[in-house]
């Protein structure tokens, strides 16, 4: 994920500064003389470049070779590498801190009640570049502590590299240690999707599918697209908790590929929390009050407040955009006639102050998604 500029202005890795420095220097020189149409076209180009570069594995590796081992942003709460968060759930840090991943990716080992079963489920797998360190922790510290003798399944919340990147190395280590049979890999498969799992066949996750760990621990899939097209959360029924992936973070906010779908997912989660006693959404969960996020600390007893905070934040940004556009309504004979054309770059500049040029590209990316959502809703 990346945090929204409202919460952090250093949420873009170093390679963006390198690739965009020359572009922004040119923009600074010529922008004043550009027409709105020209600036609009330039905004579209920059937005597309941002999306491509954000998902570039090669550029991330170049950045790491220059920067050395990534570090978590400053002023985040400390997270231990491994902790038990309930009687049946353990959080295992992916050991991949960074501007994208905050303290690192949270992976989740679902063990069921102690002594009931030794075949457990792992949710998400960390990132490829840190997989050796993560696997050492998983096999040498976590599995002995939890009594894990076999993984029956690996469930993936989505296909971003920091969540699926460790799959192949984990399978290889399981085979080398004769922890057989190997687990099946499960993910929401999207035909033509943006984030397929690399090098392994995944069984498709349907909305509301259930997964058992022993007889007294049940996970239920809950489609939550928006952050990515393939995003899935998991309700851990007995913990009254939602494993939210990157839909909801323990620190700050996340970015999204489709804001309309993302807002629908937030509202679905809110309905699960508010109406869980009534068994709405065809789920069997009750009293969801905790969120196990893909990054950051566990959100305990304040799940509803966190979701409302996310929804309000996005609605505030949308109102800022609509207010900006409303200022430019031409009035003829006392009636509104038409809205002047403005590229997302101009709108972003009206919303965010005191940002560096590079962070403004991230902000513009969010503005572009807001505009797409407004268009989908006919506003």
mmCIF file of C-alpha atoms in Angstrom:
data_model
loop_
_atom_site.group_PDB
_atom_site.id
_atom_site.type_symbol
_atom_site.label_atom_id
_atom_site.label_comp_id
_atom_site.label_asym_id
_atom_site.label_seq_id
_atom_site.Cartn_x
_atom_site.Cartn_y
_atom_site.Cartn_z
ATOM 1 C CA UNK A 1 0.000 0.000 0.000
ATOM 2 C CA UNK A 2 0.876 3.668 -0.010
ATOM 3 C CA UNK A 3 -0.380 6.104 2.543
ATOM 4 C CA UNK A 4 -2.428 9.066 1.461
ATOM 5 C CA UNK A 5 -0.590 12.427 1.351
ATOM 6 C CA UNK A 6 -2.929 13.602 4.118
ATOM 7 C CA UNK A 7 -1.113 11.279 6.500
ATOM 8 C CA UNK A 8 2.425 11.302 5.116
ATOM 9 C CA UNK A 9 4.388 13.259 2.559
ATOM 10 C CA UNK A 10 7.233 10.749 2.290
ATOM 11 C CA UNK A 11 5.212 7.838 0.990
ATOM 12 C CA UNK A 12 6.948 7.463 -2.383
ATOM 13 C CA UNK A 13 10.174 5.482 -2.829
ATOM 14 C CA UNK A 14 13.409 6.955 -4.113
ATOM 15 C CA UNK A 15 13.139 5.857 -7.736
ATOM 16 C CA UNK A 16 10.200 8.204 -8.273
ATOM 17 C CA UNK A 17 12.471 11.139 -7.502
ATOM 18 C CA UNK A 18 14.944 9.946 -10.101
ATOM 19 C CA UNK A 19 12.472 9.279 -12.900
ATOM 20 C CA UNK A 20 10.269 12.313 -12.396
ATOM 21 C CA UNK A 21 12.880 14.958 -11.549
ATOM 22 C CA UNK A 22 13.565 15.897 -15.165
ATOM 23 C CA UNK A 23 9.866 15.800 -16.061
ATOM 24 C CA UNK A 24 8.944 18.121 -13.239
ATOM 25 C CA UNK A 25 11.765 20.497 -14.062
ATOM 26 C CA UNK A 26 10.330 20.819 -17.571
ATOM 27 C CA UNK A 27 6.808 21.243 -16.197
ATOM 28 C CA UNK A 28 7.945 23.999 -13.862
ATOM 29 C CA UNK A 29 9.388 25.899 -16.815
ATOM 30 C CA UNK A 30 6.571 25.512 -19.319
ATOM 31 C CA UNK A 31 3.427 24.896 -17.238
ATOM 32 C CA UNK A 32 2.453 28.549 -17.003
ATOM 33 C CA UNK A 33 2.284 28.836 -20.757
ATOM 34 C CA UNK A 34 0.328 25.637 -21.342
ATOM 35 C CA UNK A 35 -3.350 25.591 -22.185
ATOM 36 C CA UNK A 36 -5.780 23.657 -20.004
ATOM 37 C CA UNK A 37 -6.094 20.997 -22.695
ATOM 38 C CA UNK A 38 -2.309 20.559 -22.881
ATOM 39 C CA UNK A 39 -2.014 20.333 -19.118
ATOM 40 C CA UNK A 40 -4.835 17.815 -19.102
ATOM 41 C CA UNK A 41 -3.057 15.590 -21.593
ATOM 42 C CA UNK A 42 0.162 15.901 -19.600
ATOM 43 C CA UNK A 43 -1.702 14.939 -16.428
ATOM 44 C CA UNK A 44 -3.068 11.812 -18.112
ATOM 45 C CA UNK A 45 0.414 10.815 -19.267
ATOM 46 C CA UNK A 46 1.928 11.364 -15.818
ATOM 47 C CA UNK A 47 -0.883 9.432 -14.176
ATOM 48 C CA UNK A 48 -0.314 6.449 -16.480
ATOM 49 C CA UNK A 49 3.462 6.599 -15.902
ATOM 50 C CA UNK A 50 2.884 6.680 -12.170
ATOM 51 C CA UNK A 51 0.711 3.572 -12.303
ATOM 52 C CA UNK A 52 3.230 1.663 -14.431
ATOM 53 C CA UNK A 53 6.224 2.637 -12.338
ATOM 54 C CA UNK A 54 4.407 1.918 -9.077
ATOM 55 C CA UNK A 55 4.146 -1.766 -10.061
ATOM 56 C CA UNK A 56 7.604 -2.126 -11.632
ATOM 57 C CA UNK A 57 9.583 -4.907 -9.965
ATOM 58 C CA UNK A 58 12.748 -3.929 -11.857
ATOM 59 C CA UNK A 59 12.611 -0.342 -10.627
ATOM 60 C CA UNK A 60 12.050 -1.509 -7.052
ATOM 61 C CA UNK A 61 15.113 -3.736 -7.260
ATOM 62 C CA UNK A 62 17.205 -0.860 -8.655
ATOM 63 C CA UNK A 63 15.995 1.323 -5.804
ATOM 64 C CA UNK A 64 16.917 -1.284 -3.208
ATOM 65 C CA UNK A 65 20.401 -1.710 -4.677
ATOM 66 C CA UNK A 66 20.928 2.043 -4.314
ATOM 67 C CA UNK A 67 19.289 2.516 -0.920
ATOM 68 C CA UNK A 68 20.365 -0.715 0.747
ATOM 69 C CA UNK A 69 17.968 -2.415 3.136
ATOM 70 C CA UNK A 70 14.683 -0.480 3.216
ATOM 71 C CA UNK A 71 13.507 1.092 6.450
ATOM 72 C CA UNK A 72 10.060 1.819 7.791
ATOM 73 C CA UNK A 73 8.948 5.457 7.760
ATOM 74 C CA UNK A 74 9.621 7.390 10.934
ATOM 75 C CA UNK A 75 7.053 7.918 13.687
ATOM 76 C CA UNK A 76 5.222 4.633 13.164
ATOM 77 C CA UNK A 77 4.394 2.451 16.171
ATOM 78 C CA UNK A 78 6.857 -0.370 16.760
ATOM 79 C CA UNK A 79 5.717 -3.868 15.816
ATOM 80 C CA UNK A 80 7.370 -7.019 17.113
ATOM 81 C CA UNK A 81 8.263 -9.576 14.460
ATOM 82 C CA UNK A 82 5.959 -12.275 15.853
ATOM 83 C CA UNK A 83 3.056 -12.173 18.285
ATOM 84 C CA UNK A 84 -0.002 -14.141 19.324
ATOM 85 C CA UNK A 85 -3.064 -11.919 18.871
ATOM 86 C CA UNK A 86 -5.726 -14.426 19.950
ATOM 87 C CA UNK A 87 -6.063 -18.025 21.086
ATOM 88 C CA UNK A 88 -6.035 -19.184 17.449
ATOM 89 C CA UNK A 89 -4.211 -16.423 15.528
ATOM 90 C CA UNK A 90 -0.601 -15.271 15.183
ATOM 91 C CA UNK A 91 0.748 -12.210 13.370
ATOM 92 C CA UNK A 92 4.093 -12.788 11.631
ATOM 93 C CA UNK A 93 5.833 -9.747 10.147
ATOM 94 C CA UNK A 94 7.161 -10.158 6.599
ATOM 95 C CA UNK A 95 10.429 -8.387 7.562
ATOM 96 C CA UNK A 96 10.087 -6.102 4.539
ATOM 97 C CA UNK A 97 9.793 -2.562 5.940
ATOM 98 C CA UNK A 98 9.595 0.353 3.540
ATOM 99 C CA UNK A 99 7.671 3.383 2.366
ATOM 100 C CA UNK A 100 5.205 1.073 0.612
ATOM 101 C CA UNK A 101 4.935 -1.542 3.333
ATOM 102 C CA UNK A 102 5.282 0.553 6.522
ATOM 103 C CA UNK A 103 6.661 -1.732 9.291
ATOM 104 C CA UNK A 104 6.361 -4.659 6.874
ATOM 105 C CA UNK A 105 3.630 -6.939 5.557
ATOM 106 C CA UNK A 106 1.574 -8.703 8.197
ATOM 107 C CA UNK A 107 1.121 -12.393 7.467
ATOM 108 C CA UNK A 108 -1.262 -14.427 9.581
ATOM 109 C CA UNK A 109 -0.938 -17.984 10.844
ATOM 110 C CA UNK A 110 -4.336 -19.427 11.772
ATOM 111 C CA UNK A 111 -3.778 -22.385 14.088
ATOM 112 C CA UNK A 112 -7.165 -23.068 15.604
ATOM 113 C CA UNK A 113 -7.385 -23.791 19.306
ATOM 114 C CA UNK A 114 -4.210 -25.178 20.849
ATOM 115 C CA UNK A 115 -3.875 -28.912 20.532
ATOM 116 C CA UNK A 116 -6.891 -29.330 18.258
ATOM 117 C CA UNK A 117 -4.932 -29.622 14.980
ATOM 118 C CA UNK A 118 -1.379 -29.224 13.710
ATOM 119 C CA UNK A 119 -2.431 -28.465 10.114
ATOM 120 C CA UNK A 120 -2.697 -24.711 9.890
ATOM 121 C CA UNK A 121 -3.497 -21.958 7.359
ATOM 122 C CA UNK A 122 -1.165 -19.119 6.373
ATOM 123 C CA UNK A 123 -2.647 -15.886 5.008
ATOM 124 C CA UNK A 124 -0.233 -13.929 2.774
ATOM 125 C CA UNK A 125 3.457 -14.691 2.422
ATOM 126 C CA UNK A 126 5.521 -11.508 2.509
ATOM 127 C CA UNK A 127 7.819 -10.329 -0.257
ATOM 128 C CA UNK A 128 10.367 -12.137 -2.427
ATOM 129 C CA UNK A 129 13.386 -9.997 -1.534
ATOM 130 C CA UNK A 130 12.943 -10.625 2.226
ATOM 131 C CA UNK A 131 11.659 -14.189 1.905
ATOM 132 C CA UNK A 132 14.838 -15.899 3.163
ATOM 133 C CA UNK A 133 14.786 -13.949 6.435
ATOM 134 C CA UNK A 134 11.026 -14.367 6.756
ATOM 135 C CA UNK A 135 11.191 -18.131 6.124
ATOM 136 C CA UNK A 136 13.930 -18.545 8.737
ATOM 137 C CA UNK A 137 11.693 -16.832 11.279
ATOM 138 C CA UNK A 138 8.625 -18.809 10.198
ATOM 139 C CA UNK A 139 10.228 -22.254 10.313
ATOM 140 C CA UNK A 140 12.704 -21.797 13.175
ATOM 141 C CA UNK A 141 10.659 -19.685 15.589
ATOM 142 C CA UNK A 142 6.991 -19.552 14.686
ATOM 143 C CA UNK A 143 6.196 -23.136 13.690
ATOM 144 C CA UNK A 144 7.888 -24.697 16.765
ATOM 145 C CA UNK A 145 6.061 -22.231 19.025
ATOM 146 C CA UNK A 146 2.661 -22.890 17.414
ATOM 147 C CA UNK A 147 3.045 -26.650 16.946
ATOM 148 C CA UNK A 148 2.652 -26.337 13.171
ATOM 149 C CA UNK A 149 3.644 -29.567 11.417
ATOM 150 C CA UNK A 150 1.959 -28.789 8.096
ATOM 151 C CA UNK A 151 0.316 -25.937 6.225
ATOM 152 C CA UNK A 152 -2.916 -27.151 4.685
ATOM 153 C CA UNK A 153 -3.603 -23.958 2.708
ATOM 154 C CA UNK A 154 -2.066 -20.616 1.830
ATOM 155 C CA UNK A 155 -4.682 -17.898 1.262
ATOM 156 C CA UNK A 156 -3.762 -14.665 -0.521
ATOM 157 C CA UNK A 157 -5.659 -11.440 0.058
ATOM 158 C CA UNK A 158 -4.440 -10.093 -3.308
ATOM 159 C CA UNK A 159 -1.663 -10.319 -5.841
ATOM 160 C CA UNK A 160 0.661 -7.462 -4.853
ATOM 161 C CA UNK A 161 4.262 -8.646 -4.575
ATOM 162 C CA UNK A 162 4.501 -7.928 -0.858
ATOM 163 C CA UNK A 163 1.656 -10.391 -0.228
ATOM 164 C CA UNK A 164 2.302 -13.175 -2.751
ATOM 165 C CA UNK A 165 6.080 -12.808 -3.185
ATOM 166 C CA UNK A 166 7.113 -15.474 -0.699
ATOM 167 C CA UNK A 167 4.885 -18.275 -2.015
ATOM 168 C CA UNK A 168 7.441 -20.170 -4.102
ATOM 169 C CA UNK A 169 10.185 -20.069 -1.476
ATOM 170 C CA UNK A 170 7.787 -21.218 1.238
ATOM 171 C CA UNK A 171 6.687 -24.174 -0.913
ATOM 172 C CA UNK A 172 10.326 -25.027 -1.577
ATOM 173 C CA UNK A 173 11.188 -24.918 2.125
ATOM 174 C CA UNK A 174 8.186 -27.064 3.051
ATOM 175 C CA UNK A 175 9.272 -29.657 0.511
ATOM 176 C CA UNK A 176 12.874 -29.581 1.723
ATOM 177 C CA UNK A 177 11.720 -30.176 5.294
ATOM 178 C CA UNK A 178 9.348 -32.957 4.184
ATOM 179 C CA UNK A 179 6.319 -31.090 5.545
ATOM 180 C CA UNK A 180 4.053 -32.804 3.046
ATOM 181 C CA UNK A 181 1.689 -32.799 1.298
ATOM 182 C CA UNK A 182 2.255 -29.241 0.157
ATOM 183 C CA UNK A 183 -0.506 -26.722 0.823
ATOM 184 C CA UNK A 184 -2.936 -25.638 -1.861
ATOM 185 C CA UNK A 185 -2.705 -21.955 -2.819
ATOM 186 C CA UNK A 186 -5.941 -19.972 -2.934
ATOM 187 C CA UNK A 187 -6.567 -16.559 -4.483
ATOM 188 C CA UNK A 188 -9.349 -14.724 -6.265
ATOM 189 C CA UNK A 189 -8.445 -15.296 -9.906
ATOM 190 C CA UNK A 190 -9.451 -12.526 -12.312
ATOM 191 C CA UNK A 191 -9.439 -13.287 -16.044
ATOM 192 C CA UNK A 192 -7.101 -10.688 -17.502
ATOM 193 C CA UNK A 193 -6.454 -9.366 -13.991
ATOM 194 C CA UNK A 194 -3.560 -7.102 -13.106
ATOM 195 C CA UNK A 195 -1.928 -9.239 -10.422
ATOM 196 C CA UNK A 196 -1.742 -12.969 -11.196
ATOM 197 C CA UNK A 197 0.372 -15.154 -8.930
ATOM 198 C CA UNK A 198 3.697 -15.934 -10.538
ATOM 199 C CA UNK A 199 4.870 -19.510 -10.976
ATOM 200 C CA UNK A 200 2.080 -21.389 -9.210
ATOM 201 C CA UNK A 201 -1.480 -22.454 -9.925
ATOM 202 C CA UNK A 202 -4.049 -21.035 -7.524
ATOM 203 C CA UNK A 203 -7.445 -22.383 -6.649
ATOM 204 C CA UNK A 204 -10.091 -19.701 -7.101
ATOM 205 C CA UNK A 205 -11.673 -18.095 -4.039
ATOM 206 C CA UNK A 206 -15.387 -17.399 -4.384
ATOM 207 C CA UNK A 207 -17.139 -14.787 -2.316
ATOM 208 C CA UNK A 208 -18.339 -16.337 0.974
ATOM 209 C CA UNK A 209 -16.189 -19.479 0.620
ATOM 210 C CA UNK A 210 -15.304 -20.960 4.010
ATOM 211 C CA UNK A 211 -12.040 -22.526 5.205
ATOM 212 C CA UNK A 212 -11.736 -24.634 8.346
ATOM 213 C CA UNK A 213 -8.850 -25.086 10.765
ATOM 214 C CA UNK A 214 -9.928 -27.958 12.936
ATOM 215 C CA UNK A 215 -13.564 -27.997 14.047
ATOM 216 C CA UNK A 216 -13.712 -24.700 15.922
ATOM 217 C CA UNK A 217 -12.037 -22.133 13.650
ATOM 218 C CA UNK A 218 -13.707 -20.841 10.491
ATOM 219 C CA UNK A 219 -12.537 -18.311 7.918
ATOM 220 C CA UNK A 220 -14.990 -16.855 5.421
ATOM 221 C CA UNK A 221 -13.973 -14.995 2.256
ATOM 222 C CA UNK A 222 -15.380 -11.521 1.681
ATOM 223 C CA UNK A 223 -14.734 -9.825 -1.677
ATOM 224 C CA UNK A 224 -13.338 -6.314 -1.110
ATOM 225 C CA UNK A 225 -12.055 -5.032 -4.491
ATOM 226 C CA UNK A 226 -10.802 -1.515 -5.072
ATOM 227 C CA UNK A 227 -7.271 -1.562 -3.708
ATOM 228 C CA UNK A 228 -6.768 -4.169 -6.433
ATOM 229 C CA UNK A 229 -9.255 -5.926 -8.679
ATOM 230 C CA UNK A 230 -8.631 -9.279 -6.946
ATOM 231 C CA UNK A 231 -8.738 -8.173 -3.295
ATOM 232 C CA UNK A 232 -10.350 -10.470 -0.710
ATOM 233 C CA UNK A 233 -10.743 -10.105 3.042
ATOM 234 C CA UNK A 234 -11.361 -12.980 5.440
ATOM 235 C CA UNK A 235 -13.718 -12.969 8.400
ATOM 236 C CA UNK A 236 -12.313 -15.046 11.264
ATOM 237 C CA UNK A 237 -15.635 -15.863 12.826
ATOM 238 C CA UNK A 238 -14.557 -17.081 16.250
ATOM 239 C CA UNK A 239 -12.246 -14.069 16.737
ATOM 240 C CA UNK A 240 -15.010 -11.644 15.650
ATOM 241 C CA UNK A 241 -12.326 -10.215 13.398
ATOM 242 C CA UNK A 242 -11.746 -9.235 9.786
ATOM 243 C CA UNK A 243 -8.406 -9.942 8.125
ATOM 244 C CA UNK A 244 -8.566 -6.881 5.912
ATOM 245 C CA UNK A 245 -5.494 -7.207 3.695
ATOM 246 C CA UNK A 246 -4.718 -3.767 2.268
ATOM 247 C CA UNK A 247 -8.320 -2.573 2.235
ATOM 248 C CA UNK A 248 -7.841 -1.215 5.762
ATOM 249 C CA UNK A 249 -4.445 -0.514 7.355
ATOM 250 C CA UNK A 250 -3.421 -0.168 10.961
ATOM 251 C CA UNK A 251 -1.603 3.097 10.126
ATOM 252 C CA UNK A 252 -2.790 5.806 7.728
ATOM 253 C CA UNK A 253 -4.784 5.063 4.591
ATOM 254 C CA UNK A 254 -4.185 2.992 1.493
ATOM 255 C CA UNK A 255 -4.228 3.677 -2.237
ATOM 256 C CA UNK A 256 -6.614 2.124 -4.709
ATOM 257 C CA UNK A 257 -6.934 1.124 -8.354
ATOM 258 C CA UNK A 258 -10.687 1.722 -8.478
ATOM 259 C CA UNK A 259 -12.178 4.187 -5.991
ATOM 260 C CA UNK A 260 -15.807 3.342 -6.762
ATOM 261 C CA UNK A 261 -15.218 -0.339 -5.953
ATOM 262 C CA UNK A 262 -13.084 0.585 -2.953
ATOM 263 C CA UNK A 263 -15.851 2.721 -1.432
ATOM 264 C CA UNK A 264 -18.343 -0.093 -1.987
ATOM 265 C CA UNK A 265 -15.959 -2.453 -0.182
ATOM 266 C CA UNK A 266 -15.629 -0.084 2.787
ATOM 267 C CA UNK A 267 -19.408 0.177 2.992
ATOM 268 C CA UNK A 268 -19.716 -3.598 2.827
ATOM 269 C CA UNK A 269 -17.267 -3.966 5.701
ATOM 270 C CA UNK A 270 -19.172 -1.341 7.661
ATOM 271 C CA UNK A 271 -22.401 -3.261 7.139
ATOM 272 C CA UNK A 272 -20.701 -6.437 8.354
ATOM 273 C CA UNK A 273 -19.706 -4.640 11.539
ATOM 274 C CA UNK A 274 -22.982 -2.799 12.179
ATOM 275 C CA UNK A 275 -25.346 -5.548 11.094
ATOM 276 C CA UNK A 276 -23.362 -8.648 11.997
ATOM 277 C CA UNK A 277 -25.873 -9.655 14.660
ATOM 278 C CA UNK A 278 -28.536 -9.878 11.969
ATOM 279 C CA UNK A 279 -26.420 -12.172 9.751
ATOM 280 C CA UNK A 280 -26.596 -9.794 6.789
ATOM 281 C CA UNK A 281 -24.574 -10.167 3.592
ATOM 282 C CA UNK A 282 -25.229 -13.916 3.815
ATOM 283 C CA UNK A 283 -22.396 -14.345 6.307
ATOM 284 C CA UNK A 284 -22.364 -16.349 9.502
ATOM 285 C CA UNK A 285 -20.190 -13.858 11.414
ATOM 286 C CA UNK A 286 -21.292 -12.076 14.574
ATOM 287 C CA UNK A 287 -20.039 -9.010 16.426
ATOM 288 C CA UNK A 288 -17.021 -8.038 14.319
ATOM 289 C CA UNK A 289 -15.044 -5.641 16.481
ATOM 290 C CA UNK A 290 -11.434 -6.230 15.472
ATOM 291 C CA UNK A 291 -9.426 -5.770 12.278
ATOM 292 C CA UNK A 292 -6.253 -7.704 11.509
ATOM 293 C CA UNK A 293 -4.725 -5.431 8.829
ATOM 294 C CA UNK A 294 -2.243 -6.187 6.070
ATOM 295 C CA UNK A 295 0.098 -3.540 7.474
ATOM 296 C CA UNK A 296 0.333 -1.859 10.856
ATOM 297 C CA UNK A 297 -0.959 -2.784 14.323
ATOM 298 C CA UNK A 298 -4.143 -4.709 15.090
ATOM 299 C CA UNK A 299 -7.245 -2.500 15.395
ATOM 300 C CA UNK A 300 -9.054 -3.685 18.506
ATOM 301 C CA UNK A 301 -12.578 -2.702 19.525
ATOM 302 C CA UNK A 302 -12.604 0.283 17.159
ATOM 303 C CA UNK A 303 -13.314 -1.374 13.832
ATOM 304 C CA UNK A 304 -16.386 0.764 13.167
ATOM 305 C CA UNK A 305 -14.543 3.987 14.005
ATOM 306 C CA UNK A 306 -11.704 3.066 11.632
ATOM 307 C CA UNK A 307 -14.057 2.295 8.737
ATOM 308 C CA UNK A 308 -15.978 5.530 9.326
ATOM 309 C CA UNK A 309 -12.676 7.416 9.362
ATOM 310 C CA UNK A 310 -11.749 5.905 5.989
ATOM 311 C CA UNK A 311 -15.140 6.655 4.444
ATOM 312 C CA UNK A 312 -15.162 10.218 5.786
ATOM 313 C CA UNK A 313 -11.650 10.862 4.482
ATOM 314 C CA UNK A 314 -12.545 9.826 0.956
ATOM 315 C CA UNK A 315 -15.841 11.742 1.073
ATOM 316 C CA UNK A 316 -13.936 14.835 2.220
ATOM 317 C CA UNK A 317 -11.603 14.563 -0.763
ATOM 318 C CA UNK A 318 -14.596 14.142 -3.082
ATOM 319 C CA UNK A 319 -16.266 17.243 -1.615
ATOM 320 C CA UNK A 320 -13.067 19.239 -2.145
ATOM 321 C CA UNK A 321 -13.081 18.246 -5.807
ATOM 322 C CA UNK A 322 -16.748 19.102 -6.284
ATOM 323 C CA UNK A 323 -16.288 22.423 -4.497
ATOM 324 C CA UNK A 324 -13.369 23.264 -6.781
ATOM 325 C CA UNK A 325 -15.418 22.475 -9.869
ATOM 326 C CA UNK A 326 -18.417 24.399 -8.541
ATOM 327 C CA UNK A 327 -16.327 27.554 -8.234
ATOM 328 C CA UNK A 328 -15.922 27.581 -11.994
ATOM 329 C CA UNK A 329 -19.553 27.212 -12.928
ATOM 330 C CA UNK A 330 -20.413 29.914 -15.472
ATOM 331 C CA UNK A 331 -23.651 31.687 -14.716
ATOM 332 C CA UNK A 332 -25.802 33.161 -17.485
ATOM 333 C CA UNK A 333 -29.122 34.838 -16.688
ATOM 334 C CA UNK A 334 -28.953 33.426 -13.177
ATOM 335 C CA UNK A 335 -28.673 29.811 -14.346
ATOM 336 C CA UNK A 336 -25.670 27.487 -14.198
ATOM 337 C CA UNK A 337 -24.482 26.686 -17.677
ATOM 338 C CA UNK A 338 -21.353 24.598 -17.871
ATOM 339 C CA UNK A 339 -18.195 23.674 -15.976
ATOM 340 C CA UNK A 340 -14.857 24.779 -17.312
ATOM 341 C CA UNK A 341 -12.410 22.021 -18.150
ATOM 342 C CA UNK A 342 -9.696 21.335 -15.548
ATOM 343 C CA UNK A 343 -7.053 18.589 -15.548
ATOM 344 C CA UNK A 344 -6.506 16.558 -12.396
ATOM 345 C CA UNK A 345 -3.200 18.379 -11.860
ATOM 346 C CA UNK A 346 -5.012 21.706 -11.322
ATOM 347 C CA UNK A 347 -7.561 20.101 -9.002
ATOM 348 C CA UNK A 348 -4.827 18.406 -6.989
ATOM 349 C CA UNK A 349 -2.985 21.722 -6.528
ATOM 350 C CA UNK A 350 -6.133 23.216 -5.032
ATOM 351 C CA UNK A 351 -6.472 20.352 -2.515
ATOM 352 C CA UNK A 352 -2.936 19.684 -1.311
ATOM 353 C CA UNK A 353 -0.550 22.348 -0.059
ATOM 354 C CA UNK A 354 3.126 22.175 0.870
ATOM 355 C CA UNK A 355 3.796 18.946 -1.041
ATOM 356 C CA UNK A 356 6.931 18.235 -3.026
ATOM 357 C CA UNK A 357 6.571 17.891 -6.791
ATOM 358 C CA UNK A 358 7.034 14.144 -6.588
ATOM 359 C CA UNK A 359 4.395 13.621 -3.887
ATOM 360 C CA UNK A 360 2.019 15.672 -6.008
ATOM 361 C CA UNK A 361 2.085 12.899 -8.627
ATOM 362 C CA UNK A 362 0.800 10.439 -6.012
ATOM 363 C CA UNK A 363 -1.877 12.936 -5.000
ATOM 364 C CA UNK A 364 -2.825 13.493 -8.651
ATOM 365 C CA UNK A 365 -3.209 9.731 -9.062
ATOM 366 C CA UNK A 366 -5.779 9.733 -6.243
ATOM 367 C CA UNK A 367 -7.585 12.749 -7.736
ATOM 368 C CA UNK A 368 -7.827 10.947 -11.077
ATOM 369 C CA UNK A 369 -9.519 7.988 -9.376
ATOM 370 C CA UNK A 370 -11.915 10.326 -7.605
ATOM 371 C CA UNK A 371 -12.880 11.846 -10.966
ATOM 372 C CA UNK A 372 -13.428 8.386 -12.436
ATOM 373 C CA UNK A 373 -15.713 7.520 -9.515
ATOM 374 C CA UNK A 374 -17.724 10.716 -9.950
ATOM 375 C CA UNK A 375 -18.117 9.902 -13.636
ATOM 376 C CA UNK A 376 -19.310 6.354 -12.813
ATOM 377 C CA UNK A 377 -21.909 7.826 -10.464
ATOM 378 C CA UNK A 378 -23.079 10.384 -13.011
ATOM 379 C CA UNK A 379 -22.053 13.362 -10.881
#
